[in-house]
Structures are given as C-alpha cells and as structure tokens.
Tab-separated table of N, CA and C in Angstrom:
chain	number	residue	atom	x	y	z
K	1	ILE	N	0.886	-1.388	-0.134
K	1	ILE	CA	-0.067	-0.092	0.223
K	1	ILE	C	0.990	1.233	0.057
K	2	ASN	N	0.647	2.094	-0.952
K	2	ASN	CA	1.364	3.204	-1.102
K	2	ASN	C	0.761	4.539	-0.239
K	3	ALA	N	1.258	5.636	-0.458
K	3	ALA	CA	1.240	6.630	0.628
K	3	ALA	C	1.545	7.565	0.211
K	4	GLU	N	1.182	9.332	0.334
K	4	GLU	CA	2.003	10.097	-0.245
K	4	GLU	C	1.674	11.247	0.781
K	5	TYR	N	2.572	11.950	1.327
K	5	TYR	CA	2.525	13.146	1.885
K	5	TYR	C	2.847	14.387	1.299
K	6	GLY	N	2.206	15.612	1.377
K	6	GLY	CA	2.477	16.510	0.358
K	6	GLY	C	2.756	17.852	1.520
K	7	GLY	N	4.157	18.124	1.894
K	7	GLY	CA	4.201	19.104	2.908
K	7	GLY	C	4.107	20.484	2.486
K	8	LYS	N	4.016	21.306	3.213
K	8	LYS	CA	3.837	22.777	2.884
K	8	LYS	C	5.120	23.608	1.966
K	9	ASP	N	5.934	23.266	2.258
K	9	ASP	CA	7.061	23.466	1.302
K	9	ASP	C	7.236	22.941	0.188
K	10	VAL	N	6.028	21.975	-0.630
K	10	VAL	CA	5.717	21.613	-1.930
K	10	VAL	C	6.409	20.048	-1.753
K	11	ARG	N	7.417	19.899	-0.785
K	11	ARG	CA	8.181	18.489	-0.835
K	11	ARG	C	7.156	17.467	-0.849
K	12	MET	N	7.299	16.408	-1.533
K	12	MET	CA	6.577	15.349	-1.477
K	12	MET	C	6.957	14.123	-0.665
K	13	CYS	N	6.632	13.176	0.252
K	13	CYS	CA	7.142	11.911	1.167
K	13	CYS	C	6.054	11.017	0.442
K	14	HIS	N	6.974	9.817	-0.090
K	14	HIS	CA	6.127	8.491	-0.762
K	14	HIS	C	6.830	7.417	0.221
K	15	LEU	N	5.644	6.859	0.846
K	15	LEU	CA	5.585	6.048	2.058
K	15	LEU	C	5.222	4.527	1.439
K	16	LYS	N	6.060	3.250	1.498
K	16	LYS	CA	4.918	2.468	1.097
K	16	LYS	C	4.954	1.298	2.293
K	17	PHE	N	4.137	0.589	2.594
K	17	PHE	CA	3.468	-0.082	3.807
K	17	PHE	C	2.889	-1.619	3.190
K	18	PRO	N	3.047	-2.463	4.131
K	18	PRO	CA	2.636	-3.973	3.655
K	18	PRO	C	1.311	-4.301	3.688
K	19	ASP	N	0.637	-3.500	4.397
K	19	ASP	CA	-0.979	-3.615	4.247
K	19	ASP	C	-1.394	-2.165	5.062
K	20	LYS	N	-2.846	-2.134	4.990
K	20	LYS	CA	-3.535	-0.847	5.187
K	20	LYS	C	-3.760	-0.419	6.684
K	21	LEU	N	-3.409	-2.023	7.655
K	21	LEU	CA	-3.543	-1.428	9.213
K	21	LEU	C	-2.121	-0.709	9.466
K	22	SER	N	-1.087	-1.341	8.822
K	22	SER	CA	0.152	-0.659	9.052
K	22	SER	C	0.230	0.764	8.498
K	23	ARG	N	-0.645	1.121	7.290
K	23	ARG	CA	-0.682	2.540	7.092
K	23	ARG	C	-1.780	3.324	7.729
K	24	ASP	N	-2.575	2.866	8.314
K	24	ASP	CA	-3.275	3.292	9.292
K	24	ASP	C	-3.010	3.860	10.500
K	25	LYS	N	-2.107	2.879	11.351
K	25	LYS	CA	-1.347	3.150	11.928
K	25	LYS	C	-0.179	3.978	11.787
K	26	ALA	N	0.587	3.961	11.032
K	26	ALA	CA	1.477	5.200	10.432
K	26	ALA	C	0.887	6.698	10.552
K	27	PHE	N	-0.536	6.842	9.983
K	27	PHE	CA	-0.746	8.168	9.679
K	27	PHE	C	-1.225	8.426	10.962
K	28	ASP	N	-2.072	7.307	12.130
K	28	ASP	CA	-2.148	7.967	13.336
K	28	ASP	C	-1.258	8.536	14.255
K	29	PHE	N	-0.125	7.987	14.197
K	29	PHE	CA	0.898	7.956	14.860
K	29	PHE	C	1.294	9.627	14.506
K	30	ILE	N	1.832	9.542	13.228
K	30	ILE	CA	2.085	11.024	12.718
K	30	ILE	C	1.391	11.885	12.846
K	31	SER	N	-0.157	11.919	12.918
K	31	SER	CA	-1.131	13.128	13.025
K	31	SER	C	-0.969	13.512	14.443
K	32	ALA	N	-0.593	12.263	15.500
K	32	ALA	CA	-0.616	12.624	16.618
K	32	ALA	C	0.263	13.646	17.323
K	33	PHE	N	1.757	13.054	16.665
K	33	PHE	CA	3.035	13.804	16.877
K	33	PHE	C	2.936	15.595	16.210
K	34	GLY	N	2.696	15.313	14.639
K	34	GLY	CA	2.208	16.594	14.173
K	34	GLY	C	1.296	17.492	14.608
K	35	PHE	N	0.094	16.992	15.163
K	35	PHE	CA	-0.820	18.080	15.892
K	35	PHE	C	-1.814	17.687	16.973
K	36	PRO	N	-0.531	17.752	18.312
K	36	PRO	CA	-1.114	16.916	19.608
K	36	PRO	C	-1.959	17.554	20.036
K	37	TRP	N	-2.294	18.714	19.935
K	37	TRP	CA	-3.506	19.122	20.722
K	37	TRP	C	-4.876	19.137	19.705
K	38	GLY	N	-5.028	18.848	18.360
K	38	GLY	CA	-6.307	18.561	17.403
K	38	GLY	C	-6.104	17.147	16.696
K	39	SER	N	-5.626	16.441	17.054
K	39	SER	CA	-5.307	15.279	16.598
K	39	SER	C	-6.604	14.463	16.961
K	40	SER	N	-7.713	13.794	15.874
K	40	SER	CA	-8.791	13.476	15.523
K	40	SER	C	-8.778	12.075	16.192
K	41	ASN	N	-7.743	11.479	16.490
K	41	ASN	CA	-7.255	10.110	16.473
K	41	ASN	C	-7.862	9.620	18.233
K	42	SER	N	-8.896	8.562	17.849
K	42	SER	CA	-9.585	8.155	19.015
K	42	SER	C	-8.670	7.498	20.110
K	43	HIS	N	-8.045	6.578	19.763
K	43	HIS	CA	-7.094	5.608	20.370
K	43	HIS	C	-5.534	5.895	20.360
K	44	ILE	N	-5.328	7.274	20.429
K	44	ILE	CA	-3.980	7.747	20.341
K	44	ILE	C	-4.248	9.058	21.532
K	45	ASN	N	-3.632	9.128	22.813
K	45	ASN	CA	-4.243	10.035	23.311
K	45	ASN	C	-3.104	11.080	23.577
K	46	SER	N	-3.564	12.052	22.635
K	46	SER	CA	-2.667	13.486	22.412
K	46	SER	C	-1.917	14.196	23.453
K	47	SER	N	-2.837	14.317	24.505
K	47	SER	CA	-2.681	15.236	25.602
K	47	SER	C	-1.359	14.212	26.093
K	48	THR	N	-1.331	12.809	26.130
K	48	THR	CA	0.245	12.081	26.571
K	48	THR	C	1.135	12.726	25.783
K	49	ILE	N	0.950	12.712	24.431
K	49	ILE	CA	2.113	12.967	23.688
K	49	ILE	C	2.326	14.537	23.499
K	50	ALA	N	1.755	15.437	23.608
K	50	ALA	CA	1.998	16.481	24.089
K	50	ALA	C	2.680	16.966	24.995
K	51	SER	N	2.396	15.715	26.271
K	51	SER	CA	3.102	16.337	27.574
K	51	SER	C	4.839	15.693	27.602
K	52	ARG	N	4.640	15.012	26.267
K	52	ARG	CA	6.283	14.475	26.618
K	52	ARG	C	6.998	14.979	25.296
K	53	MET	N	6.337	15.790	24.604
K	53	MET	CA	7.329	16.881	23.687
K	53	MET	C	8.222	17.893	24.464
K	54	PHE	N	9.139	17.854	24.087
K	54	PHE	CA	10.235	18.869	24.601
K	54	PHE	C	9.610	20.225	24.771
K	55	CYS	N	8.921	20.838	23.857
K	55	CYS	CA	8.416	22.115	23.854
K	55	CYS	C	7.858	22.469	24.735
K	56	THR	N	7.086	21.078	25.569
K	56	THR	CA	6.039	21.339	26.576
K	56	THR	C	6.514	20.972	28.126
K	57	SER	N	7.679	19.941	27.755
K	57	SER	CA	8.032	19.581	29.180
K	57	SER	C	9.278	19.760	29.559
K	58	TYR	N	9.905	20.700	28.847
K	58	TYR	CA	10.935	21.525	29.229
K	58	TYR	C	10.655	22.252	30.451
K	59	ALA	N	11.589	21.962	31.960
K	59	ALA	CA	11.351	23.399	33.006
K	59	ALA	C	13.083	23.577	33.237
K	60	GLN	N	13.536	24.968	33.506
K	60	GLN	CA	14.861	25.194	33.418
K	60	GLN	C	14.747	25.209	35.134
K	61	SER	N	15.664	24.762	35.251
K	61	SER	CA	16.082	24.015	36.898
K	61	SER	C	16.790	25.582	37.585
K	62	SER	N	17.381	26.484	36.903
K	62	SER	CA	17.433	27.991	37.490
K	62	SER	C	17.761	29.021	36.151
K	63	PRO	N	17.460	29.841	36.312
K	63	PRO	CA	17.567	31.049	35.498
K	63	PRO	C	19.248	31.052	34.621
K	64	LEU	N	19.002	31.339	33.382
K	64	LEU	CA	19.873	31.146	32.816
K	64	LEU	C	20.475	32.928	32.704
K	65	ILE	N	20.028	33.650	33.206
K	65	ILE	CA	20.654	34.975	33.304
K	65	ILE	C	19.982	35.725	34.550
K	66	PRO	N	21.270	35.809	35.704
K	66	PRO	CA	21.134	36.575	36.708
K	66	PRO	C	20.335	37.533	36.729
K	67	GLN	N	19.431	37.589	37.759
K	67	GLN	CA	18.878	38.760	38.184
K	67	GLN	C	19.437	40.169	37.919
K	68	ASP	N	20.729	40.345	38.223
K	68	ASP	CA	20.847	41.756	38.300
K	68	ASP	C	22.146	41.976	36.750
K	69	ARG	N	21.647	40.871	35.794
K	69	ARG	CA	22.196	41.371	34.478
K	69	ARG	C	21.537	41.381	33.379
K	70	ASP	N	21.590	42.306	32.273
K	70	ASP	CA	20.638	42.534	31.335
K	70	ASP	C	20.733	41.564	30.216
K	71	GLY	N	19.727	40.764	29.825
K	71	GLY	CA	20.127	39.873	28.851
K	71	GLY	C	20.371	40.194	27.690
K	72	TRP	N	20.069	41.277	27.405
K	72	TRP	CA	20.554	41.711	25.919
K	72	TRP	C	22.097	41.663	25.765
K	73	TYR	N	23.103	41.520	26.806
K	73	TYR	CA	24.331	41.560	27.086
K	73	TYR	C	24.827	40.357	27.006
K	74	ILE	N	24.065	38.784	27.035
K	74	ILE	CA	24.304	37.801	27.346
K	74	ILE	C	24.849	37.042	25.854
K	75	TYR	N	24.068	37.203	24.895
K	75	TYR	CA	24.636	36.790	23.540
K	75	TYR	C	25.595	38.013	22.842
K	76	ASP	N	26.638	37.473	22.290
K	76	ASP	CA	27.414	38.358	21.566
K	76	ASP	C	27.433	38.007	20.325
K	77	ARG	N	26.725	39.006	19.482
K	77	ARG	CA	26.264	38.508	18.003
K	77	ARG	C	27.457	38.541	17.402
K	78	GLU	N	28.676	39.425	17.505
K	78	GLU	CA	29.686	39.676	16.922
K	78	GLU	C	30.541	38.135	17.033
K	79	ALA	N	30.591	37.779	18.148
K	79	ALA	CA	31.184	36.580	18.490
K	79	ALA	C	30.461	35.292	17.587
K	80	GLU	N	29.443	35.401	17.924
K	80	GLU	CA	28.455	34.275	17.101
K	80	GLU	C	28.632	34.268	15.527
K	81	PHE	N	29.037	35.217	15.053
K	81	PHE	CA	29.334	35.674	13.149
K	81	PHE	C	30.492	35.127	12.973
K	82	ARG	N	31.514	35.650	13.715
K	82	ARG	CA	32.821	35.295	13.468
K	82	ARG	C	32.845	33.669	13.509
K	83	ARG	N	31.985	33.326	14.638
K	83	ARG	CA	32.094	31.556	14.845
K	83	ARG	C	31.820	31.275	13.299
K	84	PHE	N	30.874	31.733	12.674
K	84	PHE	CA	30.292	31.332	11.309
K	84	PHE	C	31.348	31.698	10.229
K	85	GLY	N	32.192	32.340	10.240
K	85	GLY	CA	32.873	32.963	9.921
K	85	GLY	C	32.952	34.091	8.919
K	86	VAL	N	31.677	34.946	9.499
K	86	VAL	CA	31.608	36.319	9.169
K	86	VAL	C	32.319	37.210	9.843
K	87	PRO	N	32.898	38.811	9.643
K	87	PRO	CA	32.796	38.976	7.921
K	87	PRO	C	33.720	38.237	7.081
K	88	SER	N	33.379	38.170	5.765
K	88	SER	CA	34.410	37.351	5.026
K	88	SER	C	33.923	38.143	3.747
K	89	GLN	N	34.619	37.533	2.460
K	89	GLN	CA	34.394	38.479	1.238
K	89	GLN	C	33.230	38.659	0.868
K	90	PHE	N	32.247	37.665	1.383
K	90	PHE	CA	30.604	37.745	0.952
K	90	PHE	C	30.123	38.896	1.845
K	91	TRP	N	30.096	39.054	3.182
K	91	TRP	CA	29.742	39.617	4.020
K	91	TRP	C	30.560	41.119	4.825
K	92	ARG	N	29.630	41.774	5.455
K	92	ARG	CA	30.510	42.745	6.137
K	92	ARG	C	29.598	43.607	6.674
K	93	TRP	N	30.092	44.023	8.089
K	93	TRP	CA	29.332	44.485	9.020
K	93	TRP	C	28.874	45.641	8.565
K	94	THR	N	27.643	46.249	8.817
K	94	THR	CA	27.094	47.697	8.822
K	94	THR	C	26.180	48.058	9.853
K	95	LYS	N	26.234	49.766	9.824
K	95	LYS	CA	25.253	49.978	10.818
K	95	LYS	C	24.364	50.902	10.190
K	96	ILE	N	23.511	50.211	8.899
K	96	ILE	CA	22.951	51.147	8.134
K	96	ILE	C	21.518	51.655	9.051
K	97	ASN	N	21.072	50.522	9.840
K	97	ASN	CA	19.620	50.551	10.702
K	97	ASN	C	20.129	50.398	12.087
K	98	ASN	N	21.328	51.035	12.637
K	98	ASN	CA	21.485	50.983	13.923
K	98	ASN	C	20.509	51.523	14.759
K	99	GLU	N	19.528	52.311	14.037
K	99	GLU	CA	18.653	53.366	15.173
K	99	GLU	C	17.050	53.255	14.458
K	100	PHE	N	16.944	51.682	13.572
K	100	PHE	CA	15.829	51.656	12.901
K	100	PHE	C	15.069	52.535	12.445
K	101	LYS	N	16.152	53.631	11.240
K	101	LYS	CA	15.642	54.649	10.727
K	101	LYS	C	15.378	54.159	9.038
K	102	TYR	N	16.211	53.078	9.094
K	102	TYR	CA	16.217	52.553	7.341
K	102	TYR	C	14.957	51.590	7.256
K	103	CYS	N	14.813	51.007	8.110
K	103	CYS	CA	13.904	49.670	8.172
K	103	CYS	C	13.359	49.716	9.235
K	104	GLU	N	12.043	50.045	10.178
K	104	GLU	CA	11.926	50.535	11.397
K	104	GLU	C	11.127	48.875	11.748
K	105	SER	N	10.835	47.807	11.019
K	105	SER	CA	10.879	46.841	11.621
K	105	SER	C	11.883	45.708	11.715
K	106	TYR	N	12.843	46.273	11.462
K	106	TYR	CA	13.974	45.120	11.406
K	106	TYR	C	15.465	45.280	12.346
C-alpha cells in the first residue's frame, strides 16, 4: 500500500506499507505528533504525547540570566558571526539600520 504526503514546502514524501493496517497506524502516529492538540484519533491520547514533547515538558532548573544582569548582553552577535566565518569576502558589518531609521521593523 502506498501513501503520499505533501508538505507545505511542496516536497512530497512517498511511503510504502505492507498492508492497510500498517498504513493507518503510521498515519495515526504521525498525526498525533504533528497535531498533538488537534488530532482526531480516538485511540491515541494526544495530551499524553503533547506532555512528552520537549517544547511542553522542558522546565529550567535555574535562570540562565542572573537577576542583576541585562539579558541583551548575554548574547554576543559579533562573536557568533565570527564563529560562522563572518565577516568574509561575501559579508560585512554595517550600521545602516542601527537606529531603525532605514527599516523600522528590522
């Protein structure tokens, strides 16, 4: 049994299953993880799946930013860019939008 899935980025995924039951189980499983709060599957407990997902289960044990420190200064964008090899012959630093006059939203 073949199944095709079209993603929102227009890529297609082709899956082959030995029988209809296997295909239906896989569909239910993928639906439950893809839509944990809105899955219409009756035999898969979506709230249990949602509670096991990292985005809903992670709890920070202590704050990453001390109370007396401004969080804007924790991240060093220039150090991060250097780590990725910027500036280079293709990239350079600019201050054209430092005060958001060139583009208000960026």
